[in-house]
CSV table of C-alpha atoms in Angstrom, one decimal:
chain,number,residue,atom,x,y,z
A,1,MET,CA,-35.1,-87.6,-18.5
A,2,ALA,CA,-31.9,-88.6,-20.4
A,3,THR,CA,-32.5,-85.7,-22.8
A,4,SER,CA,-32.7,-83.2,-20.0
A,5,ARG,CA,-29.5,-84.3,-18.5
A,6,LEU,CA,-27.7,-84.1,-21.8
A,7,LYS,CA,-28.9,-80.5,-22.3
A,8,GLN,CA,-27.6,-79.5,-18.9
A,9,PHE,CA,-24.2,-81.1,-19.6
A,10,CYS,CA,-23.9,-79.3,-22.9
A,11,LEU,CA,-24.7,-76.0,-21.2
A,12,LYS,CA,-22.0,-76.5,-18.6
A,13,LEU,CA,-19.5,-77.5,-21.3
A,14,ARG,CA,-20.3,-74.5,-23.3
A,15,PHE,CA,-19.9,-72.2,-20.3
A,16,LYS,CA,-16.4,-73.7,-19.4
A,17,SER,CA,-15.3,-73.3,-23.1
A,18,THR,CA,-16.3,-69.7,-23.0
A,19,GLN,CA,-14.3,-69.1,-19.8
A,20,LEU,CA,-11.3,-70.9,-21.4
A,21,PHE,CA,-11.5,-68.7,-24.5
A,22,ILE,CA,-11.7,-65.6,-22.4
A,23,VAL,CA,-8.6,-66.5,-20.3
A,24,ALA,CA,-6.7,-67.4,-23.4
A,25,GLY,CA,-7.7,-64.2,-25.1
A,26,ALA,CA,-6.6,-62.2,-22.0
A,27,VAL,CA,-3.2,-63.9,-22.0
A,28,LEU,CA,-2.7,-63.4,-25.7
A,29,LEU,CA,-3.6,-59.7,-25.4
A,30,SER,CA,-1.2,-59.3,-22.5
A,31,LEU,CA,1.6,-60.9,-24.5
A,32,LEU,CA,0.9,-58.6,-27.5
A,33,VAL,CA,0.9,-55.5,-25.2
A,34,THR,CA,4.2,-56.6,-23.6
A,35,LEU,CA,5.8,-57.1,-27.0
A,36,LEU,CA,4.6,-53.7,-28.1
A,37,CYS,CA,6.0,-52.0,-25.1
A,38,ILE,CA,9.4,-53.7,-25.6
A,39,GLY,CA,9.5,-52.6,-29.2
A,40,LEU,CA,8.6,-49.0,-28.3
A,41,THR,CA,11.2,-49.0,-25.5
A,42,ILE,CA,14.0,-50.2,-27.8
A,43,ARG,CA,13.0,-47.7,-30.4
A,44,TYR,CA,13.0,-44.9,-27.8
A,45,GLU,CA,16.5,-45.9,-26.5
A,46,VAL,CA,17.9,-45.9,-30.0
A,47,GLU,CA,16.4,-42.6,-31.0
A,48,HIS,CA,17.2,-40.9,-27.7
A,49,GLU,CA,20.7,-42.4,-27.1
A,50,VAL,CA,19.6,-44.4,-24.0
A,51,ALA,CA,21.1,-47.8,-23.6
A,52,ASN,CA,22.5,-50.3,-21.1
A,53,VAL,CA,26.3,-50.3,-21.1
A,54,ALA,CA,26.3,-54.1,-21.4
A,55,ASP,CA,24.4,-54.0,-24.7
A,56,VAL,CA,25.9,-51.3,-26.8
A,57,ASP,CA,27.5,-53.1,-29.6
A,58,TYR,CA,25.2,-51.5,-32.2
A,59,TRP,CA,26.9,-48.2,-31.4
A,60,LYS,CA,29.9,-49.3,-33.4
A,61,ASP,CA,27.9,-48.8,-36.6
A,62,GLN,CA,27.8,-45.1,-35.8
A,63,VAL,CA,31.6,-44.4,-35.2
A,64,SER,CA,34.5,-44.4,-37.5
A,65,ALA,CA,36.9,-47.3,-37.8
A,66,ALA,CA,39.7,-45.3,-36.1
A,67,GLN,CA,37.4,-44.5,-33.2
A,68,LYS,CA,36.2,-48.1,-32.6
A,69,VAL,CA,39.5,-49.1,-30.9
A,70,TRP,CA,39.1,-46.3,-28.3
A,71,TYR,CA,35.4,-46.9,-28.1
A,72,ASP,CA,36.0,-50.5,-27.0
A,73,LYS,CA,38.5,-49.4,-24.4
A,74,GLY,CA,36.2,-46.7,-23.1
A,75,ILE,CA,33.2,-49.1,-22.8
A,76,GLU,CA,35.4,-51.7,-21.0
A,77,GLU,CA,36.5,-49.0,-18.5
A,78,LEU,CA,32.9,-48.0,-18.0
A,79,LYS,CA,31.8,-51.6,-17.4
A,80,GLN,CA,34.6,-52.0,-14.9
A,81,ALA,CA,33.4,-48.9,-13.1
A,82,LEU,CA,29.9,-50.3,-12.9
A,83,ARG,CA,31.2,-53.6,-11.5
A,84,ILE,CA,33.1,-52.0,-8.7
A,85,TYR,CA,32.0,-53.3,-5.3
A,86,SER,CA,33.8,-52.5,-2.1
A,87,PRO,CA,32.7,-55.1,0.5
A,88,GLN,CA,32.0,-53.5,3.9
A,89,THR,CA,33.4,-56.5,5.8
A,90,GLN,CA,36.3,-55.8,8.2
A,91,PRO,CA,39.7,-56.3,6.5
A,92,ARG,CA,42.0,-59.0,7.8
A,93,GLN,CA,45.0,-56.8,7.2
A,94,VAL,CA,46.0,-53.3,6.0
A,95,LEU,CA,48.8,-52.4,3.7
A,96,MET,CA,49.7,-48.7,3.6
A,97,LEU,CA,52.4,-47.4,1.2
A,98,LEU,CA,53.5,-43.8,1.9
A,99,ILE,CA,55.4,-42.3,-1.1
A,100,SER,CA,57.0,-39.0,-0.1
A,101,GLY,CA,58.5,-36.4,-2.4
A,102,ILE,CA,56.1,-36.7,-5.3
A,103,SER,CA,54.2,-33.6,-6.7
A,104,ALA,CA,51.1,-33.7,-8.8
A,105,PRO,CA,52.9,-32.5,-12.0
A,106,THR,CA,55.6,-35.2,-11.5
A,107,LEU,CA,53.0,-37.9,-11.0
A,108,ALA,CA,51.1,-36.8,-14.2
A,109,ALA,CA,54.3,-36.7,-16.3
A,110,ALA,CA,55.4,-40.1,-15.0
A,111,ARG,CA,52.3,-41.8,-16.5
A,112,PHE,CA,53.6,-41.2,-20.0
A,113,ARG,CA,56.5,-43.4,-21.2
A,114,ASP,CA,56.6,-41.2,-24.4
A,115,GLU,CA,54.4,-38.7,-26.1
A,116,LEU,CA,51.9,-41.3,-27.2
A,117,GLN,CA,52.0,-44.2,-24.8
A,118,HIS,CA,50.1,-43.8,-21.6
A,119,SER,CA,51.0,-46.1,-18.8
A,120,PRO,CA,48.7,-45.9,-15.7
A,121,PHE,CA,49.9,-46.9,-12.3
A,122,VAL,CA,48.4,-49.7,-10.3
A,123,TRP,CA,46.9,-47.3,-7.8
A,124,ASP,CA,45.1,-45.4,-10.6
A,125,GLN,CA,42.9,-48.5,-10.8
A,126,PHE,CA,41.9,-48.4,-7.2
A,127,PRO,CA,38.1,-47.6,-6.9
A,128,HIS,CA,38.3,-44.9,-4.2
A,129,VAL,CA,40.4,-41.7,-3.9
A,130,ALA,CA,40.6,-39.1,-1.2
A,131,ARG,CA,42.6,-35.9,-0.6
A,132,ILE,CA,44.4,-35.2,2.7
A,133,LYS,CA,44.7,-31.5,3.5
A,134,ASN,CA,48.1,-30.0,4.2
A,135,SER,CA,48.1,-27.7,7.2
A,136,CYS,CA,51.6,-26.5,6.6
A,137,SER,CA,52.4,-23.2,5.0
A,138,SER,CA,55.3,-20.8,4.5
A,139,ARG,CA,54.1,-18.8,7.5
A,140,SER,CA,53.3,-21.8,9.6
A,141,PRO,CA,56.2,-24.3,9.0
A,142,CYS,CA,55.7,-27.9,10.1
A,143,ASP,CA,58.2,-30.0,11.9
A,144,ALA,CA,58.3,-33.5,10.4
A,145,ASN,CA,57.6,-35.2,13.7
A,146,SER,CA,54.4,-33.2,14.1
A,147,VAL,CA,53.2,-34.0,10.6
A,148,TYR,CA,53.6,-37.8,11.1
A,149,ARG,CA,52.2,-37.8,14.6
A,150,SER,CA,49.1,-36.0,13.3
A,151,LEU,CA,48.7,-38.5,10.5
A,152,PHE,CA,49.2,-41.6,12.6
A,153,SER,CA,47.7,-40.5,15.9
A,154,GLY,CA,44.7,-38.5,14.8
A,155,VAL,CA,45.6,-35.4,16.8
A,156,PRO,CA,45.3,-32.1,14.9
A,157,LEU,CA,48.6,-30.6,13.8
A,158,ASN,CA,48.3,-27.5,15.8
A,159,GLU,CA,47.5,-29.5,18.9
A,160,VAL,CA,50.6,-31.8,18.6
A,161,VAL,CA,53.0,-30.8,21.3
A,162,ASN,CA,56.5,-31.6,20.0
A,163,GLN,CA,58.0,-32.6,23.3
A,164,PRO,CA,61.5,-34.0,23.3
A,165,CYS,CA,60.3,-37.2,24.9
A,166,ASN,CA,57.6,-38.9,26.9
A,167,HIS,CA,54.4,-37.7,25.1
A,168,THR,CA,51.3,-39.9,25.5
A,169,LEU,CA,50.1,-40.2,21.9
A,170,HIS,CA,49.1,-43.7,20.8
A,171,SER,CA,49.6,-44.2,17.1
A,172,VAL,CA,47.2,-46.4,15.0
A,173,LEU,CA,50.0,-49.0,14.9
A,174,ARG,CA,50.2,-49.2,18.7
A,175,GLN,CA,46.4,-49.5,18.8
A,176,ALA,CA,46.6,-52.4,16.4
A,177,GLN,CA,49.2,-54.1,18.6
A,178,LEU,CA,47.0,-53.7,21.6
A,179,ALA,CA,44.1,-55.3,19.6
A,180,GLY,CA,46.3,-58.4,18.9
A,181,LEU,CA,47.3,-57.6,15.4
A,182,ARG,CA,50.8,-58.3,14.1
A,183,THR,CA,52.6,-55.1,12.9
A,184,GLY,CA,55.5,-54.1,10.6
A,185,PHE,CA,57.3,-51.0,9.3
A,186,VAL,CA,59.5,-51.0,6.3
A,187,THR,CA,61.4,-47.9,5.0
A,188,ASN,CA,64.1,-46.8,2.6
A,189,GLN,CA,65.2,-44.2,5.1
A,190,ARG,CA,66.5,-44.6,8.7
A,191,ILE,CA,64.4,-46.7,11.0
A,192,THR,CA,64.7,-43.9,13.5
A,193,GLY,CA,63.2,-41.3,11.2
A,194,ALA,CA,60.1,-39.2,11.7
A,195,ALA,CA,57.7,-41.8,10.5
A,196,ALA,CA,59.1,-44.5,12.8
A,197,ALA,CA,59.2,-42.1,15.7
A,198,ALA,CA,55.5,-41.3,15.2
A,199,LEU,CA,54.5,-44.9,15.0
A,200,VAL,CA,56.5,-46.5,17.9
A,201,ALA,CA,58.3,-43.9,19.9
A,202,SER,CA,57.6,-40.8,22.0
A,203,SER,CA,60.8,-38.8,21.3
A,204,SER,CA,61.9,-36.3,18.7
A,205,TRP,CA,65.6,-37.2,19.1
A,206,GLU,CA,66.8,-39.9,16.7
A,207,CYS,CA,69.8,-40.9,18.8
A,208,ASP,CA,71.8,-39.9,21.8
A,209,GLY,CA,74.7,-38.4,19.9
A,210,LEU,CA,72.9,-35.0,19.5
A,211,MET,CA,70.8,-35.1,22.7
A,212,PRO,CA,71.6,-32.5,25.4
A,213,VAL,CA,73.3,-34.2,28.4
A,214,GLY,CA,70.6,-32.8,30.7
A,215,LEU,CA,67.9,-34.7,28.8
A,216,ILE,CA,69.9,-37.9,28.9
A,217,ASP,CA,70.5,-37.5,32.7
A,218,SER,CA,66.8,-37.0,33.2
A,219,GLY,CA,66.0,-40.4,31.7
A,220,CYS,CA,64.8,-39.2,28.3
A,221,GLN,CA,65.1,-41.9,25.7
A,222,ASP,CA,65.8,-41.2,22.0
A,223,VAL,CA,63.9,-42.9,19.2
A,224,ALA,CA,66.7,-45.5,18.7
A,225,GLN,CA,66.4,-46.6,22.4
A,226,GLN,CA,62.6,-46.7,22.3
A,227,LEU,CA,62.6,-49.0,19.3
A,228,ILE,CA,64.2,-51.5,21.7
A,229,PHE,CA,62.7,-50.7,25.0
A,230,SER,CA,59.3,-49.2,24.5
A,231,GLU,CA,56.2,-51.4,24.5
A,232,ALA,CA,55.4,-50.5,20.9
A,233,GLY,CA,59.0,-51.2,19.8
A,234,GLN,CA,59.1,-54.6,21.6
A,235,ALA,CA,55.8,-55.6,20.0
A,236,LEU,CA,56.8,-54.7,16.5
A,237,ASN,CA,57.1,-57.9,14.5
A,238,VAL,CA,59.1,-56.5,11.5
A,239,LEU,CA,61.4,-53.5,11.2
A,240,LEU,CA,63.5,-53.1,8.1
A,241,GLY,CA,65.5,-50.0,6.9
A,242,GLY,CA,68.7,-48.2,7.4
A,243,GLY,CA,70.3,-46.1,10.2
A,244,ARG,CA,72.9,-48.4,11.8
A,245,GLN,CA,75.2,-45.6,12.9
A,246,LEU,CA,72.4,-44.3,15.1
A,247,LEU,CA,72.1,-47.7,16.9
A,248,SER,CA,75.7,-48.7,17.4
A,249,ALA,CA,78.9,-46.7,18.1
A,250,LYS,CA,81.0,-49.2,16.1
A,251,VAL,CA,79.8,-50.0,12.7
A,252,PRO,CA,81.5,-51.4,9.6
A,253,VAL,CA,82.3,-48.8,6.9
A,254,TYR,CA,82.6,-49.6,3.2
A,255,SER,CA,82.7,-47.7,0.0
A,256,TRP,CA,79.3,-48.9,-0.8
A,257,ASP,CA,78.0,-48.2,2.7
A,258,PRO,CA,79.5,-45.0,4.0
A,259,LEU,CA,78.9,-43.0,7.2
A,260,ASP,CA,77.0,-39.7,7.1
A,261,GLU,CA,79.2,-37.3,9.1
A,262,GLN,CA,76.4,-34.8,9.3
A,263,LEU,CA,73.9,-37.3,10.8
A,264,CYS,CA,73.6,-38.2,14.4
A,265,ARG,CA,75.9,-41.0,15.6
A,266,ALA,CA,75.5,-43.2,18.6
A,267,ARG,CA,77.7,-42.3,21.6
A,268,SER,CA,80.6,-44.4,22.6
A,269,GLY,CA,79.6,-47.7,24.2
A,270,ARG,CA,76.2,-48.0,22.6
A,271,ASN,CA,75.2,-51.2,20.8
A,272,LEU,CA,71.4,-51.3,20.5
A,273,LEU,CA,71.6,-54.2,18.0
A,274,ARG,CA,73.1,-56.4,20.6
A,275,ASP,CA,70.6,-55.1,23.2
A,276,TRP,CA,67.7,-56.1,20.9
A,277,ARG,CA,69.1,-59.6,20.4
A,278,ASN,CA,69.6,-60.0,24.2
A,279,GLN,CA,66.1,-58.8,24.9
A,280,LYS,CA,64.5,-61.4,22.5
A,281,LEU,CA,66.6,-64.2,24.0
A,282,LYS,CA,65.0,-63.5,27.4
A,283,LEU,CA,61.4,-63.7,26.1
A,284,GLN,CA,59.3,-66.4,27.7
A,285,PRO,CA,58.0,-68.5,26.1
A,286,LYS,CA,60.8,-68.7,23.6
A,287,GLN,CA,60.3,-66.7,20.4
A,288,ARG,CA,62.0,-67.1,17.0
A,289,PHE,CA,63.8,-64.0,15.7
A,290,GLU,CA,66.5,-62.9,13.3
A,291,LEU,CA,68.7,-59.8,13.2
A,292,LEU,CA,70.1,-59.1,9.7
A,293,GLN,CA,72.5,-56.6,8.3
A,294,LEU,CA,73.1,-57.8,4.8
A,295,ALA,CA,70.9,-58.2,1.8
A,296,THR,CA,72.3,-61.7,1.1
A,297,GLU,CA,71.1,-62.8,4.6
A,298,LEU,CA,67.6,-61.5,3.9
A,299,SER,CA,67.4,-63.2,0.4
A,300,THR,CA,68.2,-66.7,1.8
A,301,LEU,CA,66.1,-66.3,5.0
A,302,ASN,CA,63.0,-68.5,5.5
A,303,ALA,CA,60.9,-66.2,7.6
A,304,THR,CA,57.6,-68.1,7.7
A,305,ASN,CA,58.2,-69.3,11.3
A,306,LEU,CA,59.7,-66.1,12.7
A,307,ASP,CA,58.0,-64.1,15.4
A,308,TYR,CA,60.3,-61.1,15.0
A,309,LEU,CA,62.6,-59.8,12.2
A,310,TRP,CA,64.9,-56.8,12.4
A,311,GLY,CA,67.0,-55.7,9.4
A,312,VAL,CA,69.3,-52.7,9.5
A,313,PHE,CA,71.0,-52.7,6.1
A,314,ALA,CA,72.8,-49.3,5.9
A,315,ASN,CA,74.8,-47.0,8.2
A,316,GLU,CA,72.6,-44.1,7.1
A,317,ASN,CA,69.5,-44.0,4.9
A,318,LEU,CA,68.9,-47.3,3.2
A,319,HIS,CA,69.0,-45.9,-0.4
A,320,GLN,CA,72.6,-44.7,0.2
A,321,ASN,CA,73.8,-48.3,0.4
A,322,SER,CA,74.3,-49.6,-3.1
A,323,GLN,CA,74.1,-53.2,-1.9
A,324,ALA,CA,70.9,-52.7,0.1
A,325,PRO,CA,68.0,-55.1,-0.5
A,326,SER,CA,65.2,-54.2,-2.9
A,327,LEU,CA,61.8,-53.1,-1.6
A,328,GLU,CA,60.3,-56.1,-3.2
A,329,LEU,CA,62.5,-58.5,-1.3
A,330,MET,CA,61.8,-56.7,2.0
A,331,LEU,CA,58.1,-56.8,1.4
A,332,ASN,CA,58.0,-60.5,0.6
A,333,LYS,CA,60.0,-61.4,3.7
A,334,THR,CA,57.9,-59.1,5.8
A,335,LEU,CA,54.7,-60.8,4.6
A,336,GLU,CA,56.2,-64.2,5.5
A,337,VAL,CA,56.6,-63.0,9.1
A,338,LEU,CA,53.3,-61.2,9.4
A,339,GLN,CA,50.9,-63.8,7.9
A,340,ARG,CA,49.5,-66.1,10.5
A,341,PRO,CA,46.2,-68.1,10.3
A,342,GLY,CA,43.4,-66.3,12.1
A,343,VAL,CA,45.6,-63.2,12.9
A,344,GLY,CA,45.4,-59.9,11.1
A,345,HIS,CA,48.2,-57.5,10.5
A,346,LEU,CA,49.1,-53.8,9.8
A,347,LEU,CA,52.0,-53.1,7.5
A,348,ILE,CA,53.2,-49.5,6.9
A,349,VAL,CA,55.8,-48.9,4.2
A,350,GLU,CA,57.6,-45.6,3.7
A,351,HIS,CA,59.4,-44.7,0.5
A,352,VAL,CA,61.0,-41.3,0.0
A,353,LEU,CA,61.9,-40.5,-3.6
A,354,GLN,CA,65.5,-39.7,-4.2
A,355,THR,CA,66.6,-36.5,-6.0
A,356,ALA,CA,69.5,-38.3,-7.6
A,357,VAL,CA,67.3,-40.7,-9.5
A,358,ALA,CA,64.5,-39.6,-12.0
A,359,ALA,CA,61.2,-39.6,-10.2
A,360,THR,CA,59.5,-41.4,-13.2
A,361,GLN,CA,62.0,-44.3,-13.0
A,362,GLN,CA,61.4,-44.6,-9.2
A,363,LEU,CA,57.6,-44.5,-9.6
A,364,ARG,CA,57.6,-47.2,-12.3
A,365,GLN,CA,59.7,-49.4,-10.1
A,366,LEU,CA,57.4,-48.9,-7.2
A,367,ASN,CA,54.4,-49.5,-9.4
A,368,GLU,CA,55.8,-52.9,-10.5
A,369,THR,CA,56.7,-53.9,-7.0
A,370,LEU,CA,53.3,-53.0,-5.6
A,371,ALA,CA,51.5,-54.7,-8.5
A,372,ASN,CA,53.3,-58.0,-7.8
A,373,PHE,CA,52.8,-57.6,-4.0
A,374,ILE,CA,49.1,-56.9,-3.9
A,375,GLN,CA,48.4,-60.1,-5.9
A,376,GLN,CA,49.4,-62.0,-2.9
A,377,GLN,CA,47.0,-60.1,-0.6
A,378,LYS,CA,43.5,-61.3,0.1
A,379,ASN,CA,40.9,-59.5,2.2
A,380,THR,CA,43.3,-56.6,2.5
A,381,LEU,CA,42.7,-52.9,2.6
A,382,THR,CA,45.4,-51.3,0.5
A,383,LEU,CA,46.2,-47.6,0.7
A,384,VAL,CA,48.7,-45.6,-1.3
A,385,LEU,CA,49.4,-42.1,0.0
A,386,LEU,CA,51.3,-39.7,-2.3
A,387,THR,CA,52.7,-36.4,-0.8
A,388,ASN,CA,55.1,-33.8,-2.1
A,389,GLY,CA,56.5,-33.5,1.4
A,390,ASN,CA,60.2,-34.5,1.6
A,391,TYR,CA,60.8,-35.2,5.3
A,392,LEU,CA,64.4,-36.0,5.3
A,393,SER,CA,65.3,-35.1,8.9
A,394,SER,CA,63.0,-35.4,11.9
A,395,SER,CA,64.9,-33.4,14.5
A,396,ARG,CA,66.5,-30.5,12.7
A,397,ASP,CA,64.8,-29.7,9.4
A,398,VAL,CA,61.2,-28.8,8.6
A,399,SER,CA,59.2,-30.2,5.7
A,400,GLU,CA,60.4,-29.3,2.3
A,401,GLU,CA,56.8,-28.4,1.5
A,402,THR,CA,57.2,-25.3,3.7
A,403,GLU,CA,60.6,-24.0,2.4
A,404,ASN,CA,58.9,-21.4,0.3
A,405,PHE,CA,59.0,-17.6,-0.1
A,406,ASN,CA,57.8,-15.4,2.7
A,407,LEU,CA,57.9,-12.2,0.6
A,408,LEU,CA,55.8,-11.6,-2.5
A,409,GLU,CA,58.5,-9.4,-4.1
A,410,GLU,CA,60.8,-12.4,-4.4
A,411,PHE,CA,58.5,-14.0,-6.9
A,412,PHE,CA,58.9,-11.1,-9.4
A,413,GLU,CA,62.7,-11.6,-9.5
A,414,LEU,CA,62.4,-15.1,-10.9
A,415,THR,CA,62.3,-16.2,-14.5
A,416,GLU,CA,59.1,-18.0,-15.7
A,417,VAL,CA,60.8,-21.4,-15.5
A,418,GLU,CA,62.1,-20.8,-12.0
A,419,LEU,CA,58.7,-19.5,-10.9
A,420,GLN,CA,57.0,-22.7,-12.1
A,421,LEU,CA,59.5,-24.8,-10.3
A,422,GLN,CA,58.9,-22.9,-7.0
A,423,MET,CA,55.2,-23.0,-7.4
A,424,GLN,CA,55.3,-26.8,-7.6
A,425,LYS,CA,57.0,-26.8,-4.1
A,426,LEU,CA,54.1,-24.9,-2.6
A,427,PRO,CA,52.0,-26.9,-0.1
A,428,SER,CA,49.5,-29.2,-1.8
A,429,GLU,CA,47.0,-31.8,-0.7
A,430,SER,CA,48.1,-35.4,-0.6
A,431,LEU,CA,46.4,-38.0,-2.7
A,432,LEU,CA,45.2,-41.2,-1.0
A,433,PHE,CA,44.2,-44.2,-3.2
A,434,ALA,CA,42.2,-47.0,-1.5
A,435,LYS,CA,41.2,-50.5,-2.5
A,436,GLY,CA,39.6,-53.4,-0.6
A,437,PRO,CA,37.3,-53.9,2.4
A,438,LYS,CA,36.3,-50.5,4.0
A,439,SER,CA,37.9,-48.6,1.1
A,440,LEU,CA,34.7,-46.6,0.9
A,441,LEU,CA,35.9,-44.7,4.0
A,442,PHE,CA,38.4,-42.9,1.9
A,443,TYR,CA,36.7,-40.3,-0.3
A,444,GLY,CA,36.5,-36.5,-0.6
A,445,VAL,CA,38.8,-34.0,1.2
A,446,HIS,CA,39.8,-34.6,4.8
A,447,GLU,CA,42.1,-33.2,7.5
A,448,GLU,CA,45.4,-35.1,8.4
A,449,THR,CA,43.7,-36.5,11.4
A,450,TYR,CA,41.1,-38.5,9.4
A,451,LEU,CA,43.6,-41.1,8.3
A,452,ALA,CA,44.3,-42.5,11.7
A,453,HIS,CA,40.6,-42.6,12.7
A,454,ALA,CA,39.6,-44.2,9.4
A,455,LEU,CA,42.2,-46.9,9.8
A,456,ALA,CA,41.2,-47.6,13.4
A,457,TYR,CA,37.6,-47.9,12.3
A,458,ALA,CA,38.4,-50.2,9.3
A,459,LEU,CA,40.3,-52.5,11.6
A,460,GLY,CA,37.7,-52.4,14.4
A,461,LEU,CA,40.2,-51.0,17.0
A,462,ASN,CA,39.2,-49.7,20.4
A,463,ASP,CA,35.7,-48.4,20.6
A,464,PHE,CA,35.2,-49.0,16.9
A,465,ASN,CA,35.1,-52.8,17.6
A,466,ASN,CA,31.4,-52.3,18.1
A,467,GLN,CA,31.1,-50.4,14.8
A,468,LEU,CA,29.4,-47.1,14.3
């Protein structure tokens, strides 16, 4: 009996051992097959030039010593491209820098400090780029007011009715105000220019000095008045720029801050700076505000607790005052006013390049200012719009983009150099660089109207609050 039980036990043990060897053999065989596949894959990648960009050090053995430096830079740029991720969360704030008066050839030339040294701009490193079409042409000239209203209201250029006053277009800035965002506008031009008019006003007249008496008697308000009395103007938290002579009949005149006799001047008795201050004093509950006219006042200001900040630092365009504050100073103080816990903001900055100063120098200064400024920004959609439009006057001149030749014969009378210079003035598409949340919206080629709608969607304004 004991012998029989021993035999059964041995048979069971032998059967389990056999199973164990079969399983172990199968695992070993799988391991060998896996190693074989890995080896064949690596050999295939090497022979057929297929590799992961993160593991390409062995390629250095196949390039010359002189090429290795550029090889490393190229691989690092490729790795950076693969790491790009644009979160689709809604941005807390939007910063838009509009640089006007820059052509594509000028931009390309400005990237080179000399023949060998290439110095990219900060916006060159933004992950997304779009082109905004230019609907202007030599046969269809564009008024500057219409161009900016199309950009900021989303209405097609040919549908924008350039009424003298009282149009009903709501800009994306006004939409942001209605949604509870804080807003600001900073410019190196006049605060009554075409950009400001498109954002907060409904008039094409900068001040009352050039307005027909009939329009004034009918109750039509110029841009300067609407900056004070319109709902959009009253809700604007920050406004910095030039144009004092359009706001007040009596202004101080210095050698470093002259008057522009060809520019509109306020009629006798007007003092809109005083009116703005009086208006803010009447606000209930009480609001903290400052009205500044000197760069020294701005530099010493603690703006962190301000609700409103107005700065008019020049009688005419801001750049024509040699003692005007720098763009960096204005941006830093603007940020102090706009930043509030739990509240987003929209900041639009206009910078028109000046013909008296080399474009390369101005772009490099802008690049440095923007690079320092965006380091302070978190959860921000940053946009840089470059256009070769030079909208210097909103009510009298058309875009410089459209001051071209109407007759083909005139081209043949020019020298080669003159022809190239004139060709650079022809209408060209604007470049839009984007970085941050929702920057994926800015890609490809779009009409002027796309900018306003994309900004409204990115900020969740109006119907876009429910998302598409």
